[in-house]
């Protein structure tokens, strides 16, 4: 075998130059056979023989041996150690040229060769993108969609290239969406559909492609899959239901694609998604809640949905997940409620519907993502709602939990939102009782610390809350303000040239509010009083 291989390689060197088709074909057949028997050893011998350099001259469209040469390259490039030698031998450029061939076998082997050479190499894949392979491959898919092997080759290539950000613009300039949806509609096998899904997911991260996929009718295909698989407990069907509903949610992340599917709240897609929320299937509940959160990204949609009873549906869903509930569903439903609470006109409606009570049931949750959304929802609801802010601010259990979460150093989001909600309770209620509750629960030190945040918005919120504390209930809070070193922090904020003008202004307001108290003496000592 070894002798035969050495002879074949020597003979191939001669015939490659002479271009004697019959002899050449015989040598290539021997190499393919040797690679089938022992790929690694044969590849090492091919590399050692220097024959790779001759292959670029054999990759010509009109030769009957081209498919076999490309096949040999595809086989040797399965070995990681052979990929750079293939690049150094100048094989990429002639292979890319061969993607314009009409011969299906040449196309298949060329695609395999390029895929194997560039496998796991972002720099080589980027090189292919720059050489324009994406439009060529999309065209090939459109022409040869009935050839299963070629279709699979295109899908594998798309899957690899779509991971690169630089590919998205090129994909968006082709009719990839149309071709993929056309292909998807023809597939009934789970494995084939899964392969298409693996390409669609990274492509759908691009907003332009999201819209193209929606216009090409992908959503209708996804809804059909959901309908077919929802009652099945087969592993493949459960996986496909998840993939289809996840992809549906991803398409709604694009502003244009989302509005197109919302259709003023009367669209078929929106109505179907609504029906997922009361479903008994956790995956559909999750996708439904996430979809609503995505639809709730502009005020008009939010107002329409609240007026048409979405809040009650989400509260019913949350109610089903209070005790040992599904954390992802809790998180998604709270996300939707938070977004719906942003428009001013929705706040009072949601408060009277009992959203705060529904949300507070999750106060005992130990899951940071749920805690984060719970805090954000409450903060949105009480914005400029004095009565609600006062009611929540006097809720000792809530305030104590907020103070606890203000120390959640492992979860910056939860810590930040807790501080912001503490401040919001004071700013929107302007209530002495709320301030007393926060003082009793040990919350003052956190508001003082918040005034040193790296985020100007949080600094401002803290300073305004502290000014209200000083104006309304200074006697109660004075001791805590002093031990939290409020005066020193104000001194630092005013002395720092980088402090924003509004920070300096609110610091001065706070200084004026503490005049006439024991804290004023500290101000005088630091030279701030003047």
XYZ file of C-alpha atoms in Angstrom, residues 58-397:
340
model
C -5.817 20.939 -12.019
C -8.842 22.852 -10.655
C -10.115 23.911 -14.067
C -13.808 23.941 -15.044
C -13.433 22.079 -18.342
C -11.495 19.069 -16.995
C -13.238 15.753 -16.284
C -10.893 15.277 -13.290
C -11.825 18.513 -11.483
C -14.462 16.938 -9.188
C -11.985 14.245 -8.078
C -9.236 16.801 -7.354
C -11.698 18.860 -5.277
C -12.807 15.660 -3.512
C -9.173 14.831 -2.593
C -8.701 18.366 -1.234
C -11.940 17.999 0.777
C -10.705 14.701 2.218
C -7.193 15.885 3.176
C -8.615 19.117 4.682
C -10.559 17.017 7.205
C -7.211 16.959 9.045
C -6.463 20.196 10.872
C -2.719 19.971 10.034
C -3.526 20.008 6.293
C -5.609 23.205 6.222
C -2.799 25.782 6.248
C -0.799 23.797 3.622
C -3.938 23.887 1.402
C -4.110 27.671 1.843
C -0.357 28.037 1.201
C -0.712 25.944 -1.963
C -3.058 28.657 -3.305
C -6.111 26.381 -3.520
C -8.769 28.792 -2.195
C -8.963 31.113 -5.214
C -9.378 28.381 -7.904
C -11.901 26.586 -5.682
C -13.962 29.774 -5.298
C -13.903 30.170 -9.109
C -15.311 26.645 -9.453
C -18.466 27.662 -7.563
C -19.580 29.108 -10.922
C -19.488 25.636 -12.509
C -22.648 24.052 -13.957
C -21.501 20.544 -12.953
C -23.297 19.494 -9.752
C -20.586 17.032 -8.673
C -17.877 19.696 -9.114
C -20.002 22.130 -7.070
C -20.533 19.595 -4.296
C -16.871 18.630 -3.947
C -15.744 22.273 -4.252
C -18.113 23.289 -1.479
C -16.860 20.454 0.708
C -13.220 21.394 0.035
C -13.744 25.076 0.897
C -15.811 24.163 3.963
C -13.147 21.807 5.314
C -10.209 24.148 4.601
C -11.955 27.082 6.311
C -13.510 25.040 9.113
C -13.245 26.832 12.475
C -11.168 29.673 10.991
C -12.907 33.044 11.148
C -10.099 34.718 9.189
C -10.411 32.244 6.276
C -14.216 32.445 6.376
C -13.946 36.261 6.268
C -11.658 35.863 3.227
C -14.360 33.793 1.488
C -16.945 36.481 2.292
C -14.681 39.142 0.795
C -14.306 36.977 -2.328
C -18.101 37.106 -2.758
C -19.045 33.479 -2.063
C -22.318 34.380 -0.291
C -24.291 35.644 -3.334
C -22.847 32.745 -5.379
C -23.986 30.140 -2.824
C -27.460 31.716 -2.491
C -27.833 31.549 -6.293
C -26.685 27.898 -6.234
C -29.292 27.058 -3.597
C -32.005 28.593 -5.768
C -30.921 26.619 -8.849
C -30.127 23.263 -7.235
C -32.673 23.105 -4.374
C -33.785 19.652 -5.590
C -30.263 18.232 -5.157
C -30.230 17.128 -1.493
C -26.434 16.865 -1.202
C -25.829 20.301 -2.746
C -28.559 21.850 -0.618
C -26.968 20.414 2.505
C -23.556 21.738 1.450
C -25.021 25.256 0.994
C -26.757 25.094 4.389
C -23.562 24.028 6.178
C -21.691 26.880 4.464
C -24.408 29.398 5.397
C -24.399 28.158 8.998
C -20.644 28.735 9.285
C -20.566 32.080 7.462
C -23.662 33.504 9.203
C -21.821 33.425 12.538
C -19.600 36.248 11.238
C -21.009 39.756 11.614
C -19.383 40.788 8.315
C -21.573 38.274 6.461
C -24.924 39.759 7.472
C -24.829 42.707 5.084
C -23.979 40.430 2.139
C -26.726 37.979 3.080
C -29.198 40.877 3.374
C -28.394 41.971 -0.199
C -29.391 38.527 -1.588
C -32.741 36.734 -1.699
C -31.584 34.328 1.059
C -34.832 34.805 3.027
C -36.991 33.803 0.078
C -34.806 30.777 -0.760
C -34.667 29.557 2.854
C -38.430 29.845 3.330
C -39.048 28.079 -0.014
C -36.701 25.295 1.115
C -38.263 25.146 4.578
C -41.763 24.636 3.151
C -40.544 21.587 1.212
C -38.964 19.861 4.222
C -40.833 17.348 6.312
C -37.861 15.596 7.959
C -36.909 16.854 11.418
C -33.141 16.726 10.727
C -33.431 18.809 7.561
C -35.634 21.388 9.256
C -33.211 21.544 12.156
C -30.397 22.292 9.725
C -32.422 25.160 8.232
C -33.219 26.491 11.717
C -29.486 26.527 12.517
C -28.952 28.891 9.579
C -32.043 31.021 10.213
C -31.212 31.777 13.873
C -27.917 33.656 13.255
C -29.314 35.280 10.093
C -32.366 36.541 11.979
C -30.128 38.519 14.339
C -29.900 41.093 11.525
C -32.868 43.502 11.438
C -32.975 43.778 7.632
C -33.034 39.969 7.302
C -35.704 39.724 10.039
C -38.002 41.852 7.896
C -37.134 39.861 4.744
C -37.956 36.590 6.537
C -41.285 37.997 7.742
C -42.131 39.180 4.218
C -41.104 35.802 2.774
C -43.690 34.072 4.993
C -41.488 32.403 7.603
C -43.833 33.331 10.456
C -46.713 31.378 8.929
C -44.421 28.320 8.671
C -43.409 28.711 12.333
C -47.020 29.066 13.512
C -47.908 25.914 11.583
C -45.110 23.983 13.315
C -46.300 25.205 16.718
C -49.836 24.066 15.917
C -48.627 20.644 14.718
C -46.269 19.955 17.625
C -47.954 21.566 20.638
C -49.626 18.400 21.924
C -46.773 16.005 21.179
C -44.381 14.769 23.842
C -41.902 13.239 21.350
C -38.400 14.593 21.953
C -37.947 15.801 18.347
C -41.338 17.538 18.327
C -40.706 19.255 21.671
C -37.315 20.479 20.368
C -38.875 21.731 17.122
C -41.653 23.547 18.985
C -39.037 25.311 21.115
C -36.889 26.259 18.126
C -39.877 27.554 16.124
C -41.293 29.642 18.989
C -37.826 30.987 19.936
C -37.232 32.033 16.321
C -40.642 33.697 16.274
C -39.652 35.798 19.311
C -36.313 36.652 17.669
C -38.115 37.996 14.563
C -40.077 40.340 16.845
C -36.884 41.976 18.106
C -36.655 44.031 14.905
C -38.734 47.230 15.046
C -40.000 46.987 11.455
C -40.661 43.248 11.537
C -42.431 43.628 14.907
C -44.731 46.415 13.664
C -45.504 44.494 10.474
C -46.641 41.492 12.551
C -48.544 43.609 15.111
C -50.786 45.111 12.396
C -52.416 47.525 14.836
C -53.149 44.660 17.227
C -55.501 43.038 14.719
C -52.957 40.851 12.906
C -53.361 37.092 12.776
C -49.849 36.589 14.161
C -50.484 38.811 17.195
C -53.771 37.011 17.901
C -52.078 33.589 17.666
C -49.316 34.686 20.042
C -51.970 35.887 22.525
C -53.450 32.390 22.522
C -50.090 30.967 23.676
C -50.225 32.769 27.045
C -53.099 30.744 28.589
C -51.662 27.531 27.081
C -50.571 24.672 29.369
C -47.280 24.355 27.512
C -44.474 26.171 29.377
C -42.498 26.811 26.188
C -45.502 28.503 24.566
C -46.273 30.495 27.718
C -42.656 31.699 27.693
C -42.652 32.546 23.975
C -46.038 34.264 24.296
C -44.894 36.465 27.184
C -41.601 37.307 25.442
C -43.490 38.144 22.253
C -45.780 40.523 24.186
C -42.684 42.129 25.772
C -41.329 42.666 22.231
C -44.629 44.018 20.888
C -44.632 46.388 23.893
C -41.662 48.360 22.602
C -43.627 51.424 21.549
C -46.298 53.419 23.349
C -49.033 52.916 20.748
C -48.786 49.116 20.942
C -48.648 49.207 24.763
C -51.779 51.362 25.036
C -53.685 49.160 22.587
C -52.696 45.953 24.409
C -53.579 47.275 27.881
C -56.958 48.503 26.599
C -57.612 45.041 25.165
C -57.014 43.032 28.336
C -53.428 41.796 27.997
C -52.619 42.735 31.616
C -55.185 40.303 32.993
C -53.812 37.503 30.803
C -50.264 38.150 32.050
C -51.393 38.319 35.678
C -53.224 34.987 35.276
C -50.030 33.527 33.817
C -47.932 34.845 36.728
C -50.475 33.453 39.161
C -49.891 29.967 37.730
C -46.174 30.314 38.452
C -46.065 31.716 41.989
C -45.369 28.519 43.891
C -42.337 26.640 42.496
C -43.053 28.281 39.169
C -41.039 28.325 35.988
C -38.425 31.066 36.433
C -38.107 31.841 32.704
C -41.885 32.309 32.439
C -41.910 34.545 35.536
C -39.079 36.632 34.060
C -40.777 36.932 30.652
C -44.200 37.894 32.078
C -42.621 40.523 34.356
C -40.634 41.877 31.360
C -43.884 42.279 29.441
C -45.604 44.052 32.359
C -42.629 46.366 32.835
C -42.708 47.428 29.166
C -46.498 47.869 29.218
C -46.176 50.164 32.272
C -43.969 52.703 30.453
C -46.699 54.875 28.791
C -48.159 57.348 31.330
C -51.777 56.493 30.434
C -51.223 52.809 31.231
C -49.942 53.257 34.786
C -53.237 54.039 36.531
C -55.044 51.329 34.540
C -52.453 48.723 35.487
C -52.443 49.814 39.134
C -56.235 49.527 39.366
C -56.039 46.108 37.678
C -53.926 44.943 40.657
C -50.545 44.581 38.952
C -48.569 45.661 42.054
C -50.232 42.936 44.141
C -49.518 40.335 41.441
C -45.875 41.422 41.203
C -45.308 41.551 44.977
C -46.085 37.819 45.192
C -42.579 37.291 43.747
C -40.852 39.325 46.441
C -39.609 36.107 48.033
C -37.931 34.960 44.804
C -34.234 34.162 45.120
C -33.647 34.356 41.348
C -31.805 37.576 40.352
C -33.397 37.791 36.843
C -36.873 37.676 38.421
C -35.846 40.153 41.159
C -34.489 42.539 38.510
C -37.686 42.547 36.428
C -39.901 42.772 39.525
C -38.038 45.916 40.642
C -38.174 47.457 37.159
C -41.929 46.819 36.894
C -42.662 48.449 40.249
C -40.446 51.429 39.421
C -42.269 51.981 36.117
C -45.698 51.658 37.765
C -45.115 54.291 40.479
C -43.554 56.889 38.183
C -45.552 60.091 38.956
C -48.177 57.968 40.806
C -48.063 59.474 44.309
C -50.700 57.256 45.906
C -49.172 54.014 44.617
C -45.671 55.167 45.607
C -46.892 55.946 49.133
C -48.694 52.634 49.474
C -45.605 50.675 48.367
C -43.234 52.881 50.367
C -45.106 52.046 53.581
C -44.932 48.314 52.823
C -42.288 47.248 55.369
C -41.720 43.820 53.768
